[in-house]
XYZ file of C-alpha atoms in Angstrom:
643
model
C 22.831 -139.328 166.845
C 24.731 -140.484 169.111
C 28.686 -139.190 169.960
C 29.952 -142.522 169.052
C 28.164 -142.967 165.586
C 29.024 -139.491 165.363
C 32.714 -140.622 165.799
C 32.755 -143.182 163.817
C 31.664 -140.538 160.142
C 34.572 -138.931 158.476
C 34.536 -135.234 157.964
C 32.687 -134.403 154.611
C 34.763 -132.220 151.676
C 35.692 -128.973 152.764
C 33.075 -126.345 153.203
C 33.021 -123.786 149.802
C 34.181 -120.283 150.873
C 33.187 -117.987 148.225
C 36.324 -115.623 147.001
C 34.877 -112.388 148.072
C 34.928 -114.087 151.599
C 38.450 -114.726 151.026
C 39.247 -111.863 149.264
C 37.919 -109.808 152.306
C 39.452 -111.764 154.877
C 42.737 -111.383 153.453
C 41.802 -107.381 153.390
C 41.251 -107.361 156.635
C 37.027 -106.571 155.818
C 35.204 -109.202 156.777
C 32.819 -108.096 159.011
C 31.247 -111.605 159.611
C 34.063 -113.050 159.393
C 32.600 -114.653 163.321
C 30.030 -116.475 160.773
C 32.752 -118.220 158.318
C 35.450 -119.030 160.266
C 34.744 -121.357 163.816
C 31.938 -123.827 164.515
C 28.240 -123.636 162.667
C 24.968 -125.547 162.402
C 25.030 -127.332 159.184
C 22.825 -129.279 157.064
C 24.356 -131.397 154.217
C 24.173 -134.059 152.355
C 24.900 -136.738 155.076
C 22.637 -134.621 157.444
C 22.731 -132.384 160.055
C 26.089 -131.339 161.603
C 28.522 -128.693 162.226
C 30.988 -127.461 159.650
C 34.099 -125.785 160.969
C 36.785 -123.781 160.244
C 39.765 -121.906 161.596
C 42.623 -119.613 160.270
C 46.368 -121.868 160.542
C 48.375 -121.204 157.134
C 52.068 -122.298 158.502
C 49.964 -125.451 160.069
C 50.888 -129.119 158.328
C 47.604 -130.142 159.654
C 44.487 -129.418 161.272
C 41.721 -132.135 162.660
C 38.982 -131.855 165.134
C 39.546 -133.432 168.611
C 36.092 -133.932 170.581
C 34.554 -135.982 173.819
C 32.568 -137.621 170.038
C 36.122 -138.854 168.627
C 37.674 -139.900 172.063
C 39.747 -136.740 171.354
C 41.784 -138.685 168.910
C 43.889 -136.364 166.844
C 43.524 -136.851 162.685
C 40.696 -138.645 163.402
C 38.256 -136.068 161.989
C 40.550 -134.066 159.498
C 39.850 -130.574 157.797
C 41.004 -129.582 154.598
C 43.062 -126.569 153.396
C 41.192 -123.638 151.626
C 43.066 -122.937 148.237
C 44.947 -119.247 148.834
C 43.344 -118.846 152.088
C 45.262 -120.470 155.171
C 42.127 -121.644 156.034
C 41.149 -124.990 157.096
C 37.368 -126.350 157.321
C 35.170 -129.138 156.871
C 32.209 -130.827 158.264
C 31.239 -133.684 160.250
C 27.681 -135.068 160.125
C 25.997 -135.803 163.458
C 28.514 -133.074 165.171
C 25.304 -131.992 167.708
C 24.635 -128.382 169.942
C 27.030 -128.726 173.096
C 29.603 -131.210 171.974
C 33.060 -130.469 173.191
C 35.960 -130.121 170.879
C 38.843 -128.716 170.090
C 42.056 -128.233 167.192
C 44.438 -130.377 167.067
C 46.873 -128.671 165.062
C 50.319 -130.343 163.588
C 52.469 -127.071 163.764
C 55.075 -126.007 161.129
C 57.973 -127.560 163.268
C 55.533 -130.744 163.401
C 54.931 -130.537 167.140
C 51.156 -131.495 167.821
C 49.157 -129.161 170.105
C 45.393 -129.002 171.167
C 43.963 -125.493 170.806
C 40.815 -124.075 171.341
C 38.618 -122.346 168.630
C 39.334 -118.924 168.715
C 35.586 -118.129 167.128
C 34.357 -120.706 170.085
C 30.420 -119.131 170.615
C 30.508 -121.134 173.922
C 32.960 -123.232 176.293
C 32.867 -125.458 179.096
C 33.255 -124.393 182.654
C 36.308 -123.489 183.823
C 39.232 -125.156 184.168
C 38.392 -126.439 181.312
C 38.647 -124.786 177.547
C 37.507 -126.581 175.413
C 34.205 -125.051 173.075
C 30.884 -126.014 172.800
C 29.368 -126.256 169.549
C 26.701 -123.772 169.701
C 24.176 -121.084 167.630
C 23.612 -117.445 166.828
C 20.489 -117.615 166.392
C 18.472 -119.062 169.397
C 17.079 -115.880 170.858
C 14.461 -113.835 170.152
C 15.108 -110.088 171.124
C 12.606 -107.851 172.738
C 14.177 -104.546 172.709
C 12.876 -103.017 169.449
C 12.465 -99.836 170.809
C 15.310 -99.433 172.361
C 16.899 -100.266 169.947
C 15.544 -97.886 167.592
C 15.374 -95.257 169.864
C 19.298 -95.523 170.242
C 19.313 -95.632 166.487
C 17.727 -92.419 166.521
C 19.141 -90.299 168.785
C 22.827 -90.979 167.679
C 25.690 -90.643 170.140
C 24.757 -89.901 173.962
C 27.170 -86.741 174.340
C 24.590 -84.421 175.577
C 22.537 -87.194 177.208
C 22.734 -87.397 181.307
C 25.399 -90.775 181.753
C 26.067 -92.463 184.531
C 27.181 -95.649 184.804
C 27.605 -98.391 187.597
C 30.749 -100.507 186.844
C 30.292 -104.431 187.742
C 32.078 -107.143 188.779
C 29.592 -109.820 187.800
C 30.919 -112.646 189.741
C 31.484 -110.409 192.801
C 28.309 -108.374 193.345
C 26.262 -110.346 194.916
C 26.484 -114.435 195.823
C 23.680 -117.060 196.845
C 25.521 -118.414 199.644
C 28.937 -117.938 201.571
C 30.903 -120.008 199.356
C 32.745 -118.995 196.941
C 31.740 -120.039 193.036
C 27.963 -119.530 194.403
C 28.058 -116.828 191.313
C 24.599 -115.110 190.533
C 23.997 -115.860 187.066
C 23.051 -113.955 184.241
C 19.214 -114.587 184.928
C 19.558 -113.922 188.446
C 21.298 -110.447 187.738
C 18.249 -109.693 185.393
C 16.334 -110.504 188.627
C 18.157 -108.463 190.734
C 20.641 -106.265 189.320
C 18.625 -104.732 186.855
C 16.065 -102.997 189.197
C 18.994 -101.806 191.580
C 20.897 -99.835 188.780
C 17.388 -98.842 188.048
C 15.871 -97.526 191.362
C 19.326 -95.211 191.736
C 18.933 -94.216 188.342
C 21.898 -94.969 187.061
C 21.308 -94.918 182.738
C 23.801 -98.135 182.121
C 25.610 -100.679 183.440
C 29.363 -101.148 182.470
C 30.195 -104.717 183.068
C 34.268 -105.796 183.919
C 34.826 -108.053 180.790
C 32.335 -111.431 180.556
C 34.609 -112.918 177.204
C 35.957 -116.406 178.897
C 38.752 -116.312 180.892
C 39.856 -119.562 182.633
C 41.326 -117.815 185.757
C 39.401 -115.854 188.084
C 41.804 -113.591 189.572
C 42.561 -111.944 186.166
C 38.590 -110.036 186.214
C 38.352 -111.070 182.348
C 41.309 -109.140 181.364
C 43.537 -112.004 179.833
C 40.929 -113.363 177.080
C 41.203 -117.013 176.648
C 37.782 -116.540 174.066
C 37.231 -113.433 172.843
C 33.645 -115.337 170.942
C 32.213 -116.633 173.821
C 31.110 -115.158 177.183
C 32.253 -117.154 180.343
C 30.437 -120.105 181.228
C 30.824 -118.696 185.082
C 27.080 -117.464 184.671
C 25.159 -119.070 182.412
C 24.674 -119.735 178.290
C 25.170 -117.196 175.827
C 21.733 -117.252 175.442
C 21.060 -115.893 179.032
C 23.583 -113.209 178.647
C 21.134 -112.279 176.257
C 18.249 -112.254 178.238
C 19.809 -109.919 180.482
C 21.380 -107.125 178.141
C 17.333 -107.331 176.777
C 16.093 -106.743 180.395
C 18.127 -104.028 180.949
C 16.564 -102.647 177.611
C 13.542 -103.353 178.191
C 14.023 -101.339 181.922
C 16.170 -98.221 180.250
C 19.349 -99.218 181.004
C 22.341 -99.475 178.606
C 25.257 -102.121 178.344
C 28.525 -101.623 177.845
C 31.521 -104.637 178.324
C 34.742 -104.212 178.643
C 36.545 -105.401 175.891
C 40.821 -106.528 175.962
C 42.332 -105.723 172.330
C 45.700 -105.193 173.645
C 46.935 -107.638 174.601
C 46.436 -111.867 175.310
C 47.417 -114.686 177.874
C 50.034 -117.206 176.567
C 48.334 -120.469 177.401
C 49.618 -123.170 175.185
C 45.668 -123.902 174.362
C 45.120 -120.217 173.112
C 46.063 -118.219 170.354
C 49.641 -117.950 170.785
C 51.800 -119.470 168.175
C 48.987 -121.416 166.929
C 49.982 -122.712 164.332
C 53.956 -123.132 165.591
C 54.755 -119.204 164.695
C 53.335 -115.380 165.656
C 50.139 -115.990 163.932
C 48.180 -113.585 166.203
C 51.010 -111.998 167.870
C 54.754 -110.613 166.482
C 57.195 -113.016 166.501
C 59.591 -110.608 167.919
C 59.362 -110.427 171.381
C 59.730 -106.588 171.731
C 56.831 -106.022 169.413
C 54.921 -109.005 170.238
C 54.991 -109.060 174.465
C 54.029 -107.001 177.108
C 56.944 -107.769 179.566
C 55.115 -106.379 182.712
C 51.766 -108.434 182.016
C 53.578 -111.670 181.047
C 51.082 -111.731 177.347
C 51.185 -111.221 174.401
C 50.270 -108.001 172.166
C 48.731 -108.778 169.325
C 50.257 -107.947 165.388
C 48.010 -105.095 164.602
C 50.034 -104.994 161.024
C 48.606 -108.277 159.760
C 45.379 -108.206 158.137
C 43.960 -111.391 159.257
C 44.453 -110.221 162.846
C 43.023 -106.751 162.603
C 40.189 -108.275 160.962
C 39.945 -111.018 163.921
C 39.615 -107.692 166.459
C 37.105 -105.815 164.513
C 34.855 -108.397 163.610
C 34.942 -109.408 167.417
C 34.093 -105.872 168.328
C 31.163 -106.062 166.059
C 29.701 -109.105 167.015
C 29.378 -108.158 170.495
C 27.135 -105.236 168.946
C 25.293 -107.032 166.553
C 24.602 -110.144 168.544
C 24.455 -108.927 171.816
C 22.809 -105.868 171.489
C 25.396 -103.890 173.098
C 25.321 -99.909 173.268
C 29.448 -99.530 173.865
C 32.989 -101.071 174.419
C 35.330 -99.788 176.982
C 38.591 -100.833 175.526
C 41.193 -101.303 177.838
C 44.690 -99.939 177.826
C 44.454 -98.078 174.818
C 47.811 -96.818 175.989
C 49.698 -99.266 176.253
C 48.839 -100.152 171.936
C 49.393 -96.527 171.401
C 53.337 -96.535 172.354
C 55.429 -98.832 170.901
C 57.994 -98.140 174.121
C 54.945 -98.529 176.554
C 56.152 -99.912 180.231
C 59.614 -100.914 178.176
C 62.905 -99.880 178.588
C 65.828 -99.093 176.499
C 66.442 -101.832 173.594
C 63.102 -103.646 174.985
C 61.217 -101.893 171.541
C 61.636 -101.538 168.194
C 60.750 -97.794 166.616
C 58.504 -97.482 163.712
C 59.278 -96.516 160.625
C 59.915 -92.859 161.068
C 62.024 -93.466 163.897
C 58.862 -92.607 166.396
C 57.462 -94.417 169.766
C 53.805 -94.423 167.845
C 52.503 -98.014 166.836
C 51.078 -96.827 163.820
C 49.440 -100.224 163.095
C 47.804 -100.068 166.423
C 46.686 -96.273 165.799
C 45.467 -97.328 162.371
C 43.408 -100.434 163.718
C 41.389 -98.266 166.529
C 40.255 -95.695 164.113
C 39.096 -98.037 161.692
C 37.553 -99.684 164.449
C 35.893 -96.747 165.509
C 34.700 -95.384 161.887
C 33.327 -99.021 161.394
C 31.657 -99.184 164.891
C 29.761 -95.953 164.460
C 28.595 -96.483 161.319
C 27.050 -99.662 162.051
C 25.924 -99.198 164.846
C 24.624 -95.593 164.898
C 24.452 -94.366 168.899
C 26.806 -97.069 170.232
C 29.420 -95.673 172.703
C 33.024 -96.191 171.800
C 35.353 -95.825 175.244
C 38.624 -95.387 175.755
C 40.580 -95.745 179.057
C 43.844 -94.409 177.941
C 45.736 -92.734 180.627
C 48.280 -90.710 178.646
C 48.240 -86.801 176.929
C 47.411 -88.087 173.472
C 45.810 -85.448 171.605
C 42.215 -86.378 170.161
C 41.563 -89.403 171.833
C 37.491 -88.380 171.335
C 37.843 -86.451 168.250
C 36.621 -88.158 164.928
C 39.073 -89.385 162.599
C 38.455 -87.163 159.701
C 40.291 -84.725 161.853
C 43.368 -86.670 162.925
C 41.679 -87.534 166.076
C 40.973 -91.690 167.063
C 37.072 -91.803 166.684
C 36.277 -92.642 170.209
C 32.977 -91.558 171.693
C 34.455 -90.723 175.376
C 37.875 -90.876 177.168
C 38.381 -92.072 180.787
C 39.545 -88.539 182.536
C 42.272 -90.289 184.826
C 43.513 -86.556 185.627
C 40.459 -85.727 187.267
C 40.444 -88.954 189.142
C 44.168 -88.884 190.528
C 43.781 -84.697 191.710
C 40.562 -85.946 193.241
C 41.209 -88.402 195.021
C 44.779 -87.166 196.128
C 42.741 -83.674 196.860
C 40.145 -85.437 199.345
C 42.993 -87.689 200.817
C 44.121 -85.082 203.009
C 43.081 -83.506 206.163
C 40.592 -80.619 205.520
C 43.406 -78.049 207.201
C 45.682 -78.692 204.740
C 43.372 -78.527 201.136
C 43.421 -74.804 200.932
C 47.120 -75.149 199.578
C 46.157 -77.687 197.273
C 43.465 -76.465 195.894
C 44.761 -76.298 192.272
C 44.147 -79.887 192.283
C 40.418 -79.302 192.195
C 40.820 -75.992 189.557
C 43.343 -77.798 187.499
C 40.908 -79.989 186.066
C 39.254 -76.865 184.293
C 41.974 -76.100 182.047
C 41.503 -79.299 179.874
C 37.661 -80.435 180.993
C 36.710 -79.925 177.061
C 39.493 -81.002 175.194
C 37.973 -84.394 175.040
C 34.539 -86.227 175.503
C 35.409 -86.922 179.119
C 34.036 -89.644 181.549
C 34.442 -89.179 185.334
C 35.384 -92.736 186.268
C 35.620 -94.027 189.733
C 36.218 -97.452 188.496
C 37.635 -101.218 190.142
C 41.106 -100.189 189.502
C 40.917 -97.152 192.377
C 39.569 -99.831 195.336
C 41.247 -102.922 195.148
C 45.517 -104.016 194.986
C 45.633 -101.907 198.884
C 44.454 -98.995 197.407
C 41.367 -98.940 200.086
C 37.983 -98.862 199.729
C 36.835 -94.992 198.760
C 35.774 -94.355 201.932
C 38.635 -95.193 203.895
C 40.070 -93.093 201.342
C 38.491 -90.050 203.357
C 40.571 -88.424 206.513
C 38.607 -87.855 209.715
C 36.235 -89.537 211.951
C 33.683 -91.792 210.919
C 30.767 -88.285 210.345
C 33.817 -86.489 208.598
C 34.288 -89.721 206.318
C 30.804 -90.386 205.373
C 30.473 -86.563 204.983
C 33.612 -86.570 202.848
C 32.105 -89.567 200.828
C 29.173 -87.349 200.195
C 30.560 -84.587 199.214
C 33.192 -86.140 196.591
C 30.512 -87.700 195.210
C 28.515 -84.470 194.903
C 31.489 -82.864 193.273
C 31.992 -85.795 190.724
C 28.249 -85.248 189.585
C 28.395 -81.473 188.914
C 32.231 -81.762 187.625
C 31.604 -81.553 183.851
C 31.635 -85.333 182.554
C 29.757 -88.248 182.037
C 30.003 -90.251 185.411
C 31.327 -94.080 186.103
C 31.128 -95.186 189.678
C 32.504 -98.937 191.054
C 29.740 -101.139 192.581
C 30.136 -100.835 196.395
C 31.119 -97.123 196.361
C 27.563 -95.959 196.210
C 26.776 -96.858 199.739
C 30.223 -96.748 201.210
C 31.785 -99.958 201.331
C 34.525 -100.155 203.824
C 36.201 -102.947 203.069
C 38.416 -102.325 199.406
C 37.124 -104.724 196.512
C 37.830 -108.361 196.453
C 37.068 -110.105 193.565
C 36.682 -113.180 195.842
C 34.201 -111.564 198.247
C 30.605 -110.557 197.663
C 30.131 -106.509 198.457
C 29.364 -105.753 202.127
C 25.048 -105.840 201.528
C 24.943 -105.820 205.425
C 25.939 -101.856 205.886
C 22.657 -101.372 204.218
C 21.363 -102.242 207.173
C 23.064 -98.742 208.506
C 21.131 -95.508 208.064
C 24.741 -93.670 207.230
C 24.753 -96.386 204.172
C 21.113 -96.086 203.275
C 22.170 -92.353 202.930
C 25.357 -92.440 200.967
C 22.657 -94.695 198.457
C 20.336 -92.130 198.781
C 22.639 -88.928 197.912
C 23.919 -90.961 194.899
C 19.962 -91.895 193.848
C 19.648 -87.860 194.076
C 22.164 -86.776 191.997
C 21.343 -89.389 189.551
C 17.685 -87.866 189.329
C 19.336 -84.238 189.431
C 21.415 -85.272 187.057
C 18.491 -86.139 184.500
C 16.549 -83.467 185.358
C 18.440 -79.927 184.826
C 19.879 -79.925 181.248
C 22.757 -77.376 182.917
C 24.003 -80.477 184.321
C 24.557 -82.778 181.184
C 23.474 -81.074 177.607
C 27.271 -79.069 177.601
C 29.253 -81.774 179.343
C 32.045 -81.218 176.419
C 31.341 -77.421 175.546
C 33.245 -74.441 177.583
C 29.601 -72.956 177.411
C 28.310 -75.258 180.035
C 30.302 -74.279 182.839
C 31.000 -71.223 184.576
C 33.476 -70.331 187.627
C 31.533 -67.467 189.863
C 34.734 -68.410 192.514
C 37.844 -70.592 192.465
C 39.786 -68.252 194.568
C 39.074 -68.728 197.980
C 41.382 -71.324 198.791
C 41.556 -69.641 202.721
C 38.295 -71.289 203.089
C 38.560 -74.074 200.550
C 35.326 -73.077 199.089
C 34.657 -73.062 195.058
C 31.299 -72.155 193.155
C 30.566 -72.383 189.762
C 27.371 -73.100 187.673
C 26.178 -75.513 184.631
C 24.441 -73.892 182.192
C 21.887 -75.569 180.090
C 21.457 -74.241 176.247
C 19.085 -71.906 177.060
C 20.784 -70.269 179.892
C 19.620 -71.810 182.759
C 22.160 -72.136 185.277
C 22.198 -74.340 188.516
C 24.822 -72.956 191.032
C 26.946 -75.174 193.069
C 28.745 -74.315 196.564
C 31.653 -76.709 198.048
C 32.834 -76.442 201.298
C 35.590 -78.909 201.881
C 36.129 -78.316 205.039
C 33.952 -79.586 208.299
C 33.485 -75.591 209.130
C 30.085 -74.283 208.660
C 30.139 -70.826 206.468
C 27.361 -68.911 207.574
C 26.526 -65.591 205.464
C 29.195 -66.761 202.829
C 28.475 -64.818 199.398
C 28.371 -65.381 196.033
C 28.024 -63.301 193.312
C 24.680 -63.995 190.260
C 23.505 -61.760 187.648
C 19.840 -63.747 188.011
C 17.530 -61.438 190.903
C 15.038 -63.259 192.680
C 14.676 -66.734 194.837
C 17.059 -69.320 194.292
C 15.415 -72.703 195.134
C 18.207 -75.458 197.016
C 17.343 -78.338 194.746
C 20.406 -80.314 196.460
C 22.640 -80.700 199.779
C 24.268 -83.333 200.364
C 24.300 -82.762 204.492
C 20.398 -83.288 204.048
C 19.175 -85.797 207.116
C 18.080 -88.103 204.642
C 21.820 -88.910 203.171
C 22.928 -89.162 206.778
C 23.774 -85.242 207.173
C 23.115 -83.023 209.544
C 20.544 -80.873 207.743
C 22.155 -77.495 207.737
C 21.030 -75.217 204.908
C 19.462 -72.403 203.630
C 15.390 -73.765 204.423
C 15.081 -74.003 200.787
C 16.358 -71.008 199.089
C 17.498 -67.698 199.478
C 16.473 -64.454 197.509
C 19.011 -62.472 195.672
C 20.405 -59.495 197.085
C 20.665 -56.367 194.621
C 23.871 -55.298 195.387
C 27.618 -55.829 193.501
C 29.703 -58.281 194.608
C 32.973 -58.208 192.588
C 31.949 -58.378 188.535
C 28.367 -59.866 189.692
C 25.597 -57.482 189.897
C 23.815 -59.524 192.507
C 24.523 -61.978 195.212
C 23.449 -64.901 197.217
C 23.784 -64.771 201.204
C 24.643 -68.557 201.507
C 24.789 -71.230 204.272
C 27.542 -73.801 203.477
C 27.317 -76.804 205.688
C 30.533 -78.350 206.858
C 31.841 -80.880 204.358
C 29.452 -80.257 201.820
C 27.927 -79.624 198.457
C 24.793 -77.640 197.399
C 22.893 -76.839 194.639
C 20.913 -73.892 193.794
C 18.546 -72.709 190.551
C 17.067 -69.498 189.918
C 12.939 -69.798 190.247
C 11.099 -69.191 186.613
């Protein structure tokens, strides 16, 4: 049919919605509720169409504006839902990737446009309206996968690491900017890249629409519908299943804290703090300029969580990283003195917010059995990764920003000056299992003048790239699952720009080629010594043999698998090679090298210990043995006992 016959039929009655679909709504419990409310394929009486709805109970009307009605408001009117606030109807001859929007007459009897907020699809930006679209126009191939993830349950004791993404950044086809890869070109090319350094996933900056670039996806215009910037929803598709299909998980970062205040989006949709708190100290962020959304009201809890969930269910995803968990946690978060309202019991807590996340979680886990919940919160809150039958949130893993400040700061300064400060590498210890930890060196540490993590590095250019090595090295056999920024793996100079492709020419540099090849290493060291994953969140997987010697700036510790098996790790942090240096074992015989990052091939300059060394049966300290070591300057290695 065409859009102007279509324009020319009235909407039919309003769609039925059953009572236990209202009922649950108005609990907060729908789980589909993605599938009732927004736009759907529909087949009635008049013929094919789309039936819509959407959530506006202050509203005094709600039509649907499209490129089929001239965009004519009342035109094409929906009808209230008895005891609902829902408004839906249908309009025969409504076809797959017609524009529309709401037009909504608010409670003050203003008349905006807004977009769907269950919109599956939209148009390219700068535009926003949606597209009607489908569910269900893809046929998965990742069965196995997908039961195998079923199967194993959470990846706690499995050997992470992930490679963090800015998809609109990594790569482009030409010079100019907008010349995106899209999602079937990153199946093309991203997917074998993350797999030939053997990373196990790839954590994509968020892909929900967002009409302006600069923000990275972090002010949601459509939390439904990925961003038109690289292709249909269909082809996002296509490339979680290729990573599947190649071993690789998918996790997205996903914004529940907090929304932009475009007239066209959620905010005061229907003419009052629908989504968001009409008071202005609950309801904004002042710093970010959005909104934060009324975790209190049922309606909009059950708007997050059944987002959350469609992401898994009809994207196939294996985890969320949820963004500034903090800043729902505390009610005074980045506010000042009579800028927040306390709760109940006189507390900073949002307990609404609190209560939302471990619902969230519970509800995440147990339908999805071996998804990854993440949080980056950046605060001391106790039990961020604990399950919430203890009084803990639920989430699978917790960002450790700790370890990433002390490290960073700790490698920042000139090798003569680290043996004070070497507390900022021990420190880390003292709370490495008090949460499921991740390691993340994500977009946030190499962009806003920050540097790239290279230039991070004192020295000359060999003490930089050495540096880079070696942080890297000590990342990998820090306790933790690991997140590293595209870019950092082969020592991008330049920091991230979100408008700028990475820098694909220093491949072209053996030094580069070698930072890519030390982080392909420890990925496949990584996977294959238990010691260095199966006990990432137990005190029985990690050792100190020395954290002392700060003269030298020298610390050695081991991973211990279940069984026992321990792989020993030397750092010298300082460009001084430490010939004869011991360290105390209690296992006699050869000790194999199995890693050093000076090796020739990562750029190095190939001082070691040819291999191994045999233990020497002598005390040293409380050890009954020892190891006559070789530390290069500037560098990590790795040693396991043979049989």
């Amino acid at each position: 049919m065409s859009k102007a016959a279509a324009s020319s039929v009235s909407p039919c009655l309003p769609v039925a919605l059953g009572e236990l679909d209202i009922f649950l709504f108005g609990q907060g419990k729908h789980w589909d509720l993605y599938r009732l409310l927004g736009a759907h394929p529909y087949d009635g009486p008049d013929g094919p169409g789309y039936r819509f709805a959407v959530w506006a109970p202050n509203a005094r009307a709600v039509s649907v504006i499209s490129d089929a009605n001239g965009w004519t408001p009342g035109a094409q009117a929906l009808h209230p839902v008895a005891a609902s606030g829902i408004w839906a109807g249908c309009i025969p001859g409504f076809e797959k990737g017609w524009l529309y929007k709401f037009s909504v007459i608010q409670l003050d009897g203003a008349v905006v446009e807004k977009a769907d907020p269950f919109a599956f699809c939209t148009e390219m930006r700068p535009g926003v309206a949606a597209r009607a679209w489908d569910l269900d126009s893809y046929a998965w191939n990742d069965g196995a996968w997908m039961k195998q993830r079923r199967a194993r349950g959470l990846p706690l004791t499995d050997p992470v690491a992930i490679y963090e993404v800015h998809a609109g950044s990594w790569r482009w086809k030409t010079a100019d900017y907008g010349s995106f890869y899209s999602y079937r070109d990153l199946a093309e090319t991203l997917v074998p890249y993350v797999r030939d350094l053997g990373f196990t996933h790839i954590e994509f900056m968020p892909l929900a629409e967002h009409p302006l670039d600069e923000s990275w996806g972090y002010q949601v215009g459509h939390y439904f519908s990925p961003t038109s910037r690289f292709g249909t929803p269909e082809d996002l598709r296509y490339l979680i299943d290729v990573c599947h299909q190649n071993g690789i998980g998918v996790i997205l970062d996903w914004v529940p804290a907090h929304f932009p205040k475009d007239a066209w989006s959620l905010g005061r949709f229907d003419g009052t703090g629908l989504f968001e708190h009409e008071d202005p100290r609950q309801g904004e962020h002042p710093d970010w300029g959005t909104y934060v959304f009324n975790f209190e009201r049922h309606e909009v809890k059950n708007f997050l969580l059944a987002n959350a969930l469609y992401w898994f269910k009809e994207f196939h995803l294996d985890g969320l990283r949820i963004d500034a968990v903090a800043s729902m946690l505390y009610l005074d978060y980045s506010r000042r003195e009579g800028q927040w309202i306390p709760n109940k019991y006189g507390g900073k807590e949002n307990i609404a917010a609190i209560e939302m996340l471990r619902e969230l979680n519970v509800v995440v886990h147990e339908h999805f059995p071996g998804a990854a919940m993440i949080a980056e919160e950046s605060t001391s809150w106790a039990g961020v990764s604990r399950p919430v039958y203890t009084g803990g949130l639920g989430f699978t893993f917790k960002w450790n920003m700790g370890w990433m400040n002390d490290t960073l700061s700790y490698f920042a300064k000139d090798p003569i000056y680290r043996g004070y400060h070497q507390n900022q590498l021990t420190f880390s210890m003292l709370y490495a299992f008090h949460e499921n930890f991740i390691l993340p060196l994500s977009h946030d540490e190499v962009t806003h003048g920050k540097g790239a993590l290279i230039s991070k590095m004192p020295g000359d250019q060999w003490q930089q790239m050495a540096n880079l090595r070696l942080f890297l090295a000590y990342m990998w056999a820090h306790p933790g699952k690991k997140l590293l920024f595209m870019g950092c793996e082969f020592g991008q100079w330049k920091e991230w720009n979100s408008r700028e492709p990475l820098d694909w020419a220093l491949m072209d540099f053996p030094n580069h080629q070698g930072a890519a090849e030390l982080v392909r290493a420890l990925n496949a060291l990584h996977k294959a010594y238990p010691a260095m994953h199966d006990r990432d969140n137990d005190w029985t997987g990690f050792e100190w043999v020395d954290l002392s010697d700060y003269a030298a700036s020298v610390i050695t510790f081991l991973r211990k698998a279940p069984d026992g098996s321990p792989v020993l790790w030397a750092f010298n942090f300082t460009p001084i090679v430490r010939e004869n240096y011991a360290v105390g074992c209690r296992i006699p015989g050869f000790w194999r090298e199995i890693f050093n990052s000076d090796a020739a091939l990562f750029g190095g300059g190939n001082i070691g210990n040819g291999g191994g060394v045999m233990a020497r049966p002598a005390a040293y300290g409380d050890w009954p043995e020892y190891l006559s070591l070789t530390l290069p300057p500037l560098a990590a290695v790795a040693l396991t006992p043979e049989g």
